[in-house]
PDB file of C-alpha atoms and ligand atoms in Angstrom:
ATOM      1  CA  MET B   1     -39.053 -22.690  28.668  1.00 48.00           C
ATOM      2  CA  SER B   2     -37.822 -20.430  25.935  1.00 48.00           C
ATOM      3  CA  ASP B   3     -36.005 -21.759  22.862  1.00 54.00           C
ATOM      4  CA  PRO B   4     -32.248 -21.735  23.096  1.00 60.00           C
ATOM      5  CA  VAL B   5     -30.943 -18.800  21.158  1.00 64.00           C
ATOM      6  CA  THR B   6     -27.818 -19.228  19.101  1.00 64.00           C
ATOM      7  CA  PRO B   7     -25.770 -16.076  19.558  1.00 65.00           C
ATOM      8  CA  VAL B   8     -25.019 -14.333  16.259  1.00 71.00           C
ATOM      9  CA  ARG B   9     -21.333 -13.555  16.120  1.00 80.00           C
ATOM     10  CA  ARG B  10     -20.432 -10.475  14.172  1.00 88.00           C
ATOM     11  CA  LEU B  11     -18.241 -11.268  11.177  1.00 92.00           C
ATOM     12  CA  ARG B  12     -14.687 -10.044  11.399  1.00 94.00           C
ATOM     13  CA  GLY B  13     -11.996  -9.366   8.816  1.00 93.00           C
ATOM     14  CA  LYS B  14     -10.457 -12.786   9.168  1.00 94.00           C
ATOM     15  CA  ASP B  15     -13.856 -14.417   8.451  1.00 93.00           C
ATOM     16  CA  VAL B  16     -13.961 -12.777   5.028  1.00 95.00           C
ATOM     17  CA  GLY B  17     -10.371 -13.320   3.896  1.00 95.00           C
ATOM     18  CA  ILE B  18      -8.939 -10.014   5.190  1.00 97.00           C
ATOM     19  CA  PRO B  19      -7.217 -10.888   8.469  1.00 96.00           C
ATOM     20  CA  PRO B  20      -5.214  -8.098  10.126  1.00 96.00           C
ATOM     21  CA  ARG B  21      -2.008  -9.950  11.013  1.00 95.00           C
ATOM     22  CA  GLN B  22      -0.044  -8.545  13.922  1.00 93.00           C
ATOM     23  CA  LEU B  23       3.418  -8.583  12.410  1.00 91.00           C
ATOM     24  CA  ASP B  24       6.372  -7.394  14.362  1.00 87.00           C
ATOM     25  CA  PHE B  25       9.340  -6.895  12.083  1.00 87.00           C
ATOM     26  CA  ARG B  26      12.663  -6.465  13.744  1.00 82.00           C
ATOM     27  CA  LEU B  27      14.816  -4.628  11.269  1.00 83.00           C
ATOM     28  CA  SER B  28      18.430  -5.648  11.168  1.00 79.00           C
ATOM     29  CA  GLU B  29      21.065  -3.171  12.284  1.00 82.00           C
ATOM     30  CA  GLU B  30      23.022  -4.247   9.224  1.00 87.00           C
ATOM     31  CA  LEU B  31      20.479  -2.958   6.738  1.00 92.00           C
ATOM     32  CA  PRO B  32      22.542  -1.150   4.094  1.00 94.00           C
ATOM     33  CA  ARG B  33      21.802   2.469   3.221  1.00 96.00           C
ATOM     34  CA  TRP B  34      21.215   1.671  -0.451  1.00 97.00           C
ATOM     35  CA  PHE B  35      18.914  -1.265   0.106  1.00 96.00           C
ATOM     36  CA  TYR B  36      17.412  -1.550  -3.390  1.00 97.00           C
ATOM     37  CA  GLY B  37      19.697  -2.898  -6.100  1.00 96.00           C
ATOM     38  CA  ASN B  38      22.654  -1.310  -4.323  1.00 97.00           C
ATOM     39  CA  ASN B  39      21.510   1.851  -6.091  1.00 98.00           C
ATOM     40  CA  ALA B  40      20.904   5.220  -4.401  1.00 98.00           C
ATOM     41  CA  THR B  41      18.385   6.603  -6.922  1.00 98.00           C
ATOM     42  CA  ALA B  42      16.059   3.599  -6.730  1.00 98.00           C
ATOM     43  CA  SER B  43      16.550   3.135  -2.965  1.00 98.00           C
ATOM     44  CA  LEU B  44      15.495   6.739  -2.367  1.00 98.00           C
ATOM     45  CA  PHE B  45      12.397   6.215  -4.495  1.00 98.00           C
ATOM     46  CA  VAL B  46      11.431   3.104  -2.510  1.00 97.00           C
ATOM     47  CA  ALA B  47      12.125   5.119   0.664  1.00 97.00           C
ATOM     48  CA  VAL B  48       9.674   7.795  -0.546  1.00 98.00           C
ATOM     49  CA  LEU B  49       7.136   5.054  -1.193  1.00 97.00           C
ATOM     50  CA  SER B  50       7.577   3.738   2.337  1.00 97.00           C
ATOM     51  CA  ALA B  51       7.381   7.252   3.804  1.00 97.00           C
ATOM     52  CA  SER B  52       4.127   7.925   1.961  1.00 97.00           C
ATOM     53  CA  PHE B  53       2.376   4.872   3.439  1.00 97.00           C
ATOM     54  CA  PRO B  54       1.617   6.164   6.978  1.00 97.00           C
ATOM     55  CA  PRO B  55      -0.164   9.380   5.873  1.00 97.00           C
ATOM     56  CA  GLY B  56      -1.565   7.711   2.734  1.00 98.00           C
ATOM     57  CA  GLU B  57      -3.036   4.685   4.453  1.00 98.00           C
ATOM     58  CA  GLN B  58      -4.509   6.800   7.250  1.00 97.00           C
ATOM     59  CA  PHE B  59      -6.255   8.804   4.529  1.00 98.00           C
ATOM     60  CA  PHE B  60      -7.625   5.600   2.923  1.00 98.00           C
ATOM     61  CA  VAL B  61      -8.949   4.394   6.284  1.00 98.00           C
ATOM     62  CA  ARG B  62     -10.596   7.773   7.007  1.00 98.00           C
ATOM     63  CA  SER B  63     -12.166   7.946   3.546  1.00 98.00           C
ATOM     64  CA  VAL B  64     -13.695   4.479   3.778  1.00 98.00           C
ATOM     65  CA  ASN B  65     -14.792   4.686   7.402  1.00 98.00           C
ATOM     66  CA  HIS B  66     -16.509   8.032   6.766  1.00 98.00           C
ATOM     67  CA  PHE B  67     -19.211   5.973   4.996  1.00 98.00           C
ATOM     68  CA  LYS B  68     -19.122   2.948   7.282  1.00 96.00           C
ATOM     69  CA  ASP B  69     -22.683   3.539   8.514  1.00 96.00           C
ATOM     70  CA  ARG B  70     -24.019   3.364   4.950  1.00 97.00           C
ATOM     71  CA  VAL B  71     -22.755  -0.218   4.620  1.00 97.00           C
ATOM     72  CA  THR B  72     -25.465  -2.658   5.678  1.00 96.00           C
ATOM     73  CA  ASP B  73     -24.139  -5.904   4.184  1.00 97.00           C
ATOM     74  CA  PRO B  74     -22.464  -7.794   7.071  1.00 96.00           C
ATOM     75  CA  ARG B  75     -19.774  -9.230   4.778  1.00 97.00           C
ATOM     76  CA  LEU B  76     -18.764  -5.804   3.473  1.00 98.00           C
ATOM     77  CA  ARG B  77     -18.823  -4.415   7.017  1.00 97.00           C
ATOM     78  CA  ALA B  78     -16.410  -7.177   8.018  1.00 97.00           C
ATOM     79  CA  GLN B  79     -14.248  -6.427   4.974  1.00 98.00           C
ATOM     80  CA  VAL B  80     -14.111  -2.756   6.013  1.00 98.00           C
ATOM     81  CA  ALA B  81     -13.003  -3.838   9.496  1.00 97.00           C
ATOM     82  CA  GLY B  82     -10.327  -6.151   8.021  1.00 98.00           C
ATOM     83  CA  PHE B  83      -9.119  -3.462   5.595  1.00 98.00           C
ATOM     84  CA  THR B  84      -8.903  -0.925   8.429  1.00 98.00           C
ATOM     85  CA  GLY B  85      -6.949  -3.307  10.656  1.00 97.00           C
ATOM     86  CA  GLN B  86      -4.530  -4.261   7.891  1.00 98.00           C
ATOM     87  CA  GLU B  87      -3.815  -0.657   6.867  1.00 97.00           C
ATOM     88  CA  ILE B  88      -3.225   0.463  10.462  1.00 97.00           C
ATOM     89  CA  ILE B  89      -0.644  -2.291  10.944  1.00 96.00           C
ATOM     90  CA  HIS B  90       1.011  -1.466   7.601  1.00 97.00           C
ATOM     91  CA  SER B  91       1.418   2.154   8.707  1.00 96.00           C
ATOM     92  CA  ARG B  92       2.948   1.104  12.015  1.00 95.00           C
ATOM     93  CA  GLU B  93       5.495  -1.208  10.393  1.00 94.00           C
ATOM     94  CA  HIS B  94       6.400   1.371   7.732  1.00 95.00           C
ATOM     95  CA  ASP B  95       6.887   3.932  10.521  1.00 94.00           C
ATOM     96  CA  ARG B  96       9.524   1.590  11.884  1.00 93.00           C
ATOM     97  CA  LEU B  97      11.183   1.203   8.513  1.00 94.00           C
ATOM     98  CA  ASN B  98      11.124   4.977   8.031  1.00 95.00           C
ATOM     99  CA  GLU B  99      12.831   5.338  11.398  1.00 93.00           C
ATOM    100  CA  ALA B 100      15.521   2.858  10.289  1.00 93.00           C
ATOM    101  CA  LEU B 101      16.005   4.855   7.084  1.00 94.00           C
ATOM    102  CA  ARG B 102      16.488   8.065   9.077  1.00 93.00           C
ATOM    103  CA  ALA B 103      19.222   6.278  11.027  1.00 92.00           C
ATOM    104  CA  ARG B 104      20.915   5.738   7.650  1.00 94.00           C
ATOM    105  CA  ASP B 105      20.776   9.438   6.773  1.00 93.00           C
ATOM    106  CA  ILE B 106      17.769   9.100   4.498  1.00 95.00           C
ATOM    107  CA  ASP B 107      15.418  11.769   5.781  1.00 94.00           C
ATOM    108  CA  ALA B 108      12.103   9.954   5.323  1.00 94.00           C
ATOM    109  CA  GLU B 109      10.383  12.701   7.280  1.00 95.00           C
ATOM    110  CA  VAL B 110      10.573  15.022   4.261  1.00 97.00           C
ATOM    111  CA  PRO B 111       8.456  12.839   1.921  1.00 97.00           C
ATOM    112  CA  GLU B 112       6.164  11.880   4.810  1.00 97.00           C
ATOM    113  CA  ARG B 113       5.433  15.542   5.596  1.00 97.00           C
ATOM    114  CA  ALA B 114       5.081  16.430   1.909  1.00 98.00           C
ATOM    115  CA  VAL B 115       2.525  13.658   1.347  1.00 98.00           C
ATOM    116  CA  ALA B 116       0.716  14.584   4.581  1.00 98.00           C
ATOM    117  CA  ALA B 117       0.486  18.202   3.328  1.00 98.00           C
ATOM    118  CA  ALA B 118      -0.887  17.021  -0.034  1.00 98.00           C
ATOM    119  CA  ILE B 119      -3.521  14.967   1.767  1.00 98.00           C
ATOM    120  CA  TRP B 120      -4.372  17.925   4.001  1.00 98.00           C
ATOM    121  CA  LEU B 121      -5.113  19.808   0.767  1.00 98.00           C
ATOM    122  CA  ILE B 122      -7.247  16.952  -0.613  1.00 98.00           C
ATOM    123  CA  ASP B 123      -9.215  16.868   2.644  1.00 97.00           C
ATOM    124  CA  ARG B 124      -9.979  20.578   2.325  1.00 97.00           C
ATOM    125  CA  LEU B 125     -10.567  20.803  -1.417  1.00 96.00           C
ATOM    126  CA  PHE B 126     -12.754  17.791  -2.078  1.00 97.00           C
ATOM    127  CA  PRO B 127     -15.976  16.340  -0.664  1.00 97.00           C
ATOM    128  CA  ALA B 128     -15.998  12.973   1.097  1.00 98.00           C
ATOM    129  CA  ARG B 129     -17.351  10.950  -1.815  1.00 96.00           C
ATOM    130  CA  PHE B 130     -14.647  12.242  -4.177  1.00 98.00           C
ATOM    131  CA  ARG B 131     -12.038  11.424  -1.541  1.00 98.00           C
ATOM    132  CA  LEU B 132     -13.414   7.885  -1.563  1.00 98.00           C
ATOM    133  CA  ALA B 133     -13.050   7.789  -5.377  1.00 98.00           C
ATOM    134  CA  CYS B 134      -9.431   8.945  -4.930  1.00 98.00           C
ATOM    135  CA  THR B 135      -8.932   6.167  -2.389  1.00 98.00           C
ATOM    136  CA  GLY B 136     -10.269   3.649  -4.925  1.00 98.00           C
ATOM    137  CA  GLN B 137      -7.784   4.905  -7.516  1.00 97.00           C
ATOM    138  CA  ALA B 138      -4.893   4.817  -5.041  1.00 98.00           C
ATOM    139  CA  GLU B 139      -5.842   1.317  -3.914  1.00 98.00           C
ATOM    140  CA  HIS B 140      -5.850   0.252  -7.577  1.00 97.00           C
ATOM    141  CA  LEU B 141      -2.273   1.564  -7.789  1.00 97.00           C
ATOM    142  CA  THR B 142      -1.198  -0.271  -4.643  1.00 97.00           C
ATOM    143  CA  ALA B 143      -2.839  -3.488  -5.915  1.00 98.00           C
ATOM    144  CA  LEU B 144      -0.896  -3.188  -9.200  1.00 97.00           C
ATOM    145  CA  LEU B 145       2.311  -2.583  -7.269  1.00 97.00           C
ATOM    146  CA  ALA B 146       1.539  -5.547  -5.009  1.00 97.00           C
ATOM    147  CA  GLU B 147       0.987  -7.796  -8.019  1.00 96.00           C
ATOM    148  CA  GLU B 148       4.309  -6.661  -9.476  1.00 95.00           C
ATOM    149  CA  ILE B 149       6.078  -7.424  -6.181  1.00 96.00           C
ATOM    150  CA  LEU B 150       4.506 -10.880  -5.784  1.00 97.00           C
ATOM    151  CA  ALA B 151       4.372 -12.065  -9.395  1.00 95.00           C
ATOM    152  CA  GLY B 152       7.480 -10.443 -10.849  1.00 89.00           C
ATOM    153  CA  GLU B 153      11.063 -11.353 -10.081  1.00 88.00           C
ATOM    154  CA  ALA B 154      12.625  -7.889 -10.163  1.00 90.00           C
ATOM    155  CA  PHE B 155      11.559  -6.409  -6.832  1.00 94.00           C
ATOM    156  CA  ARG B 156      12.300  -9.571  -4.862  1.00 94.00           C
ATOM    157  CA  SER B 157      15.760  -9.918  -6.364  1.00 94.00           C
ATOM    158  CA  LEU B 158      16.680  -6.258  -5.895  1.00 96.00           C
ATOM    159  CA  ILE B 159      15.430  -5.414  -2.421  1.00 97.00           C
ATOM    160  CA  ASP B 160      17.731  -6.297   0.447  1.00 96.00           C
ATOM    161  CA  ASP B 161      17.047  -9.763   1.927  1.00 93.00           C
ATOM    162  CA  ARG B 162      16.354  -8.221   5.339  1.00 92.00           C
ATOM    163  CA  LEU B 163      13.420  -6.214   3.951  1.00 95.00           C
ATOM    164  CA  VAL B 164      11.907  -8.544   1.393  1.00 95.00           C
ATOM    165  CA  GLU B 165       9.409 -10.315   3.649  1.00 94.00           C
ATOM    166  CA  MET B 166       8.006  -7.072   5.015  1.00 95.00           C
ATOM    167  CA  TRP B 167       7.156  -5.962   1.475  1.00 97.00           C
ATOM    168  CA  LEU B 168       5.793  -9.400   0.532  1.00 97.00           C
ATOM    169  CA  TRP B 169       3.447  -9.353   3.538  1.00 97.00           C
ATOM    170  CA  HIS B 170       2.266  -5.828   2.729  1.00 98.00           C
ATOM    171  CA  ALA B 171       1.753  -6.755  -0.934  1.00 98.00           C
ATOM    172  CA  LEU B 172      -0.279  -9.873  -0.038  1.00 98.00           C
ATOM    173  CA  GLU B 173      -2.607  -7.873   2.194  1.00 98.00           C
ATOM    174  CA  GLU B 174      -3.010  -5.138  -0.430  1.00 98.00           C
ATOM    175  CA  LEU B 175      -4.355  -7.822  -2.783  1.00 98.00           C
ATOM    176  CA  GLU B 176      -6.565  -9.336  -0.085  1.00 98.00           C
ATOM    177  CA  HIS B 177      -8.335  -6.019   0.523  1.00 98.00           C
ATOM    178  CA  LYS B 178      -7.990  -4.492  -2.947  1.00 98.00           C
ATOM    179  CA  ALA B 179     -11.760  -4.291  -3.613  1.00 98.00           C
ATOM    180  CA  VAL B 180     -12.974  -2.975  -0.263  1.00 98.00           C
ATOM    181  CA  SER B 181     -12.796   0.789  -0.835  1.00 98.00           C
ATOM    182  CA  TYR B 182     -14.305   0.331  -4.300  1.00 98.00           C
ATOM    183  CA  ASP B 183     -17.182  -1.763  -2.967  1.00 98.00           C
ATOM    184  CA  VAL B 184     -17.931   0.941  -0.403  1.00 98.00           C
ATOM    185  CA  TYR B 185     -17.793   3.500  -3.223  1.00 98.00           C
ATOM    186  CA  ASP B 186     -20.382   1.376  -5.066  1.00 97.00           C
ATOM    187  CA  VAL B 187     -22.631   1.523  -1.996  1.00 98.00           C
ATOM    188  CA  VAL B 188     -22.251   5.308  -1.773  1.00 97.00           C
ATOM    189  CA  GLY B 189     -22.928   5.709  -5.513  1.00 95.00           C
ATOM    190  CA  ASN B 190     -20.296   5.110  -8.151  1.00 95.00           C
ATOM    191  CA  ARG B 191     -19.908   8.064 -10.529  1.00 96.00           C
ATOM    192  CA  ARG B 192     -17.661   7.628 -13.555  1.00 96.00           C
ATOM    193  CA  VAL B 193     -16.902  11.344 -13.804  1.00 97.00           C
ATOM    194  CA  GLU B 194     -15.322  11.162 -10.340  1.00 97.00           C
ATOM    195  CA  ARG B 195     -13.288   8.128 -11.387  1.00 97.00           C
ATOM    196  CA  LEU B 196     -12.040  10.079 -14.420  1.00 97.00           C
ATOM    197  CA  LEU B 197     -10.962  12.987 -12.219  1.00 97.00           C
ATOM    198  CA  ALA B 198      -9.414  10.987  -9.383  1.00 97.00           C
ATOM    199  CA  GLU B 199      -6.088  10.276 -11.114  1.00 95.00           C
ATOM    200  CA  PRO B 200      -5.366  13.900 -12.142  1.00 96.00           C
ATOM    201  CA  ALA B 201      -6.388  15.097  -8.676  1.00 97.00           C
ATOM    202  CA  LEU B 202      -3.992  12.645  -7.042  1.00 97.00           C
ATOM    203  CA  LEU B 203      -1.165  13.396  -9.467  1.00 96.00           C
ATOM    204  CA  ALA B 204      -1.492  17.152  -8.861  1.00 97.00           C
ATOM    205  CA  THR B 205      -1.263  16.685  -5.095  1.00 98.00           C
ATOM    206  CA  VAL B 206       0.274  13.431  -3.821  1.00 98.00           C
ATOM    207  CA  GLY B 207       2.109  12.822  -7.121  1.00 97.00           C
ATOM    208  CA  LEU B 208       3.827  16.214  -6.957  1.00 98.00           C
ATOM    209  CA  ALA B 209       4.646  15.777  -3.267  1.00 98.00           C
ATOM    210  CA  THR B 210       6.173  12.382  -3.979  1.00 97.00           C
ATOM    211  CA  LEU B 211       8.275  13.472  -6.940  1.00 97.00           C
ATOM    212  CA  GLY B 212       9.301  16.739  -5.266  1.00 98.00           C
ATOM    213  CA  SER B 213      10.497  15.019  -2.108  1.00 98.00           C
ATOM    214  CA  TRP B 214      12.296  12.331  -4.129  1.00 98.00           C
ATOM    215  CA  ALA B 215      14.118  15.123  -6.005  1.00 98.00           C
ATOM    216  CA  TRP B 216      14.965  16.731  -2.650  1.00 97.00           C
ATOM    217  CA  LEU B 217      16.425  13.463  -1.349  1.00 98.00           C
ATOM    218  CA  LEU B 218      18.403  12.938  -4.570  1.00 98.00           C
ATOM    219  CA  ALA B 219      19.878  16.440  -4.133  1.00 97.00           C
ATOM    220  CA  SER B 220      20.478  16.332  -0.372  1.00 95.00           C
ATOM    221  CA  THR B 221      22.298  12.984  -0.577  1.00 96.00           C
ATOM    222  CA  GLY B 222      24.399  14.125  -3.552  1.00 96.00           C
ATOM    223  CA  THR B 223      22.963  11.324  -5.699  1.00 97.00           C
ATOM    224  CA  TRP B 224      22.029  13.800  -8.436  1.00 96.00           C
ATOM    225  CA  ARG B 225      25.754  14.257  -9.096  1.00 96.00           C
ATOM    226  CA  ARG B 226      26.174  10.537  -9.904  1.00 97.00           C
ATOM    227  CA  PRO B 227      24.952  10.054 -13.500  1.00 97.00           C
ATOM    228  CA  ASP B 228      25.655   6.311 -13.584  1.00 98.00           C
ATOM    229  CA  ASP B 229      23.577   5.766 -10.469  1.00 98.00           C
ATOM    230  CA  LEU B 230      20.770   7.945 -11.839  1.00 98.00           C
ATOM    231  CA  ARG B 231      20.728   6.084 -15.160  1.00 98.00           C
ATOM    232  CA  THR B 232      20.678   2.660 -13.528  1.00 98.00           C
ATOM    233  CA  GLY B 233      18.074   3.730 -10.981  1.00 98.00           C
ATOM    234  CA  MET B 234      15.730   5.124 -13.641  1.00 97.00           C
ATOM    235  CA  ARG B 235      15.982   1.842 -15.530  1.00 96.00           C
ATOM    236  CA  LEU B 236      15.296  -0.179 -12.363  1.00 96.00           C
ATOM    237  CA  LEU B 237      12.210   1.923 -11.671  1.00 96.00           C
ATOM    238  CA  PHE B 238      10.770   2.933 -15.027  1.00 93.00           C
ATOM    239  CA  GLY B 239      12.347   0.550 -17.553  1.00 91.00           C
ATOM    240  CA  SER B 240      10.114  -1.978 -19.291  1.00 86.00           C
ATOM    241  CA  ASP B 241      11.022  -4.595 -16.669  1.00 86.00           C
ATOM    242  CA  GLY B 242      11.369  -2.015 -13.873  1.00 91.00           C
ATOM    243  CA  LEU B 243       9.240  -1.731 -10.755  1.00 92.00           C
ATOM    244  CA  LEU B 244       6.776   0.749 -12.248  1.00 92.00           C
ATOM    245  CA  GLY B 245       7.274   0.046 -15.965  1.00 88.00           C
ATOM    246  CA  GLY B 246       4.283  -2.261 -16.268  1.00 85.00           C
ATOM    247  CA  ILE B 247       2.080  -0.362 -13.847  1.00 90.00           C
ATOM    248  CA  TRP B 248       1.522   3.057 -15.432  1.00 84.00           C
ATOM    249  CA  PRO B 249      -0.279   1.720 -18.534  1.00 86.00           C
ATOM    250  CA  ARG B 250      -2.683  -0.199 -16.271  1.00 91.00           C
ATOM    251  CA  LEU B 251      -3.555   2.715 -13.982  1.00 90.00           C
ATOM    252  CA  LYS B 252      -6.163   3.894 -16.482  1.00 91.00           C
ATOM    253  CA  GLU B 253      -8.183   0.667 -16.028  1.00 95.00           C
ATOM    254  CA  PHE B 254      -9.795   2.535 -13.131  1.00 95.00           C
ATOM    255  CA  ARG B 255     -11.496   4.859 -15.626  1.00 94.00           C
ATOM    256  CA  GLN B 256     -13.217   2.086 -17.590  1.00 94.00           C
ATOM    257  CA  PRO B 257     -17.029   2.179 -17.368  1.00 94.00           C
ATOM    258  CA  ASN B 258     -17.387  -1.276 -15.793  1.00 94.00           C
ATOM    259  CA  PHE B 259     -14.180  -1.352 -13.767  1.00 96.00           C
ATOM    260  CA  HIS B 260     -14.015  -3.523 -10.683  1.00 97.00           C
ATOM    261  CA  PRO B 261     -10.786  -4.526  -8.867  1.00 97.00           C
ATOM    262  CA  ALA B 262     -11.817  -8.217  -8.911  1.00 96.00           C
ATOM    263  CA  GLN B 263     -11.738  -8.271 -12.728  1.00 95.00           C
ATOM    264  CA  ARG B 264      -8.033  -8.899 -12.347  1.00 95.00           C
ATOM    265  CA  ASP B 265      -7.891 -12.415 -10.934  1.00 96.00           C
ATOM    266  CA  THR B 266      -5.207 -12.570  -8.241  1.00 97.00           C
ATOM    267  CA  VAL B 267      -6.795 -15.326  -6.126  1.00 97.00           C
ATOM    268  CA  GLY B 268      -4.131 -17.923  -7.042  1.00 98.00           C
ATOM    269  CA  LEU B 269      -1.297 -15.473  -6.469  1.00 98.00           C
ATOM    270  CA  GLU B 270      -2.676 -14.549  -3.034  1.00 98.00           C
ATOM    271  CA  GLN B 271      -3.046 -18.194  -2.036  1.00 98.00           C
ATOM    272  CA  LEU B 272       0.507 -18.970  -3.154  1.00 98.00           C
ATOM    273  CA  TRP B 273       1.960 -16.227  -0.952  1.00 98.00           C
ATOM    274  CA  ARG B 274      -0.426 -16.888   1.936  1.00 97.00           C
ATOM    275  CA  ASP B 275       0.955 -20.434   2.003  1.00 97.00           C
ATOM    276  CA  ARG B 276       4.576 -19.362   1.630  1.00 97.00           C
ATOM    277  CA  LEU B 277       4.384 -16.699   4.329  1.00 97.00           C
ATOM    278  CA  PHE B 278       1.767 -18.044   6.749  1.00 95.00           C
ATOM    279  CA  GLY B 279       1.144 -21.712   5.824  1.00 94.00           C
ATOM    280  CA  PRO B 280       2.297 -24.647   8.001  1.00 93.00           C
ATOM    281  CA  ASP B 281       5.922 -23.903   7.077  1.00 91.00           C
ATOM    282  CA  GLY B 282       5.318 -20.195   6.521  1.00 93.00           C
ATOM    283  CA  THR B 283       8.422 -18.056   6.683  1.00 92.00           C
ATOM    284  CA  LEU B 284       6.672 -15.296   8.639  1.00 93.00           C
ATOM    285  CA  ASN B 285       4.958 -17.382  11.309  1.00 91.00           C
ATOM    286  CA  ASP B 286       7.614 -16.573  13.870  1.00 85.00           C
ATOM    287  CA  GLN B 287       7.114 -12.827  13.272  1.00 83.00           C
ATOM    288  CA  LEU B 288       3.411 -12.963  14.158  1.00 84.00           C
ATOM    289  CA  ARG B 289       2.784 -11.462  17.581  1.00 72.00           C
ATOM    290  CA  HIS B 290      -0.232 -13.584  18.457  1.00 55.00           C
ATOM    291  CA  ARG B 291      -0.088 -16.808  16.521  1.00 48.00           C
ATOM    292  CA  SER B 292      -3.347 -18.143  17.922  1.00 40.00           C
ATOM    293  CA  ALA B 293      -5.374 -14.981  17.209  1.00 36.00           C
TER     294      ALA B 293
HETATM  295 FE1  LIG C 301      -1.311  -1.027   3.027  1.00 93.35          FE
HETATM  296 FE1  LIG C 302      -4.475  -0.796   0.838  1.00 93.35          FE
END
């Protein structure tokens, strides 16, 4: 009689702390047009951010999965699977939000197409390993933004109540998978010169597309003719306690010789929000499609 063989189950994202959660946000019909701080300038910027997620996150997933076969460590393979699942669901939910914004006369299709065109250019100009370095830099930015959303007070107090949990969920998962693309980049061969060039390459493409389409939205909605709104919005976004005020100085951490996303300890912050959103009394449990999965 042969020995009983214990089947080896392949690790999945949820086994390594990166569970793709099937959220199903139902956006309220009453969502106001200026949903961030009751301010058009800042709301349009956050709309551009949301519009950039579907093409941006698809690019991240493509860049990482291009090298999937080079990853032999079963834990990292599972992290790649978890990262991929999370980003795909983020894109789907942001598509829905972008649709809701269009219904409020905010043409989110303009920034989405502009960012998609910038990524089309990146895909054609740069080789796969540099695209992975760019993904690492962009994921560093999203992790910084996520930390600001979860640890700071400003974003949570300014965004409309009907949207806050969607952004909290996205921010939590960005922190959960923040190191995955970088760890794959390490497997492929981390080159500092590529990390130095990733930020300028992204600014010259996606950065320009983002700012250009924000300017277009400010003009097409007539917001540019409202100086008080512009002043307040700039402060809400770029002031010292604004959404991005604390982030820009930290973007350059990516260029440091020994950078790794885990150097910034966010384990406690992640656990806090995991409990608040998905713990026994989690506020998002009833939005999960398959609670037992
Ligand atoms: Fe995401
Ligand atoms: Fe991400």
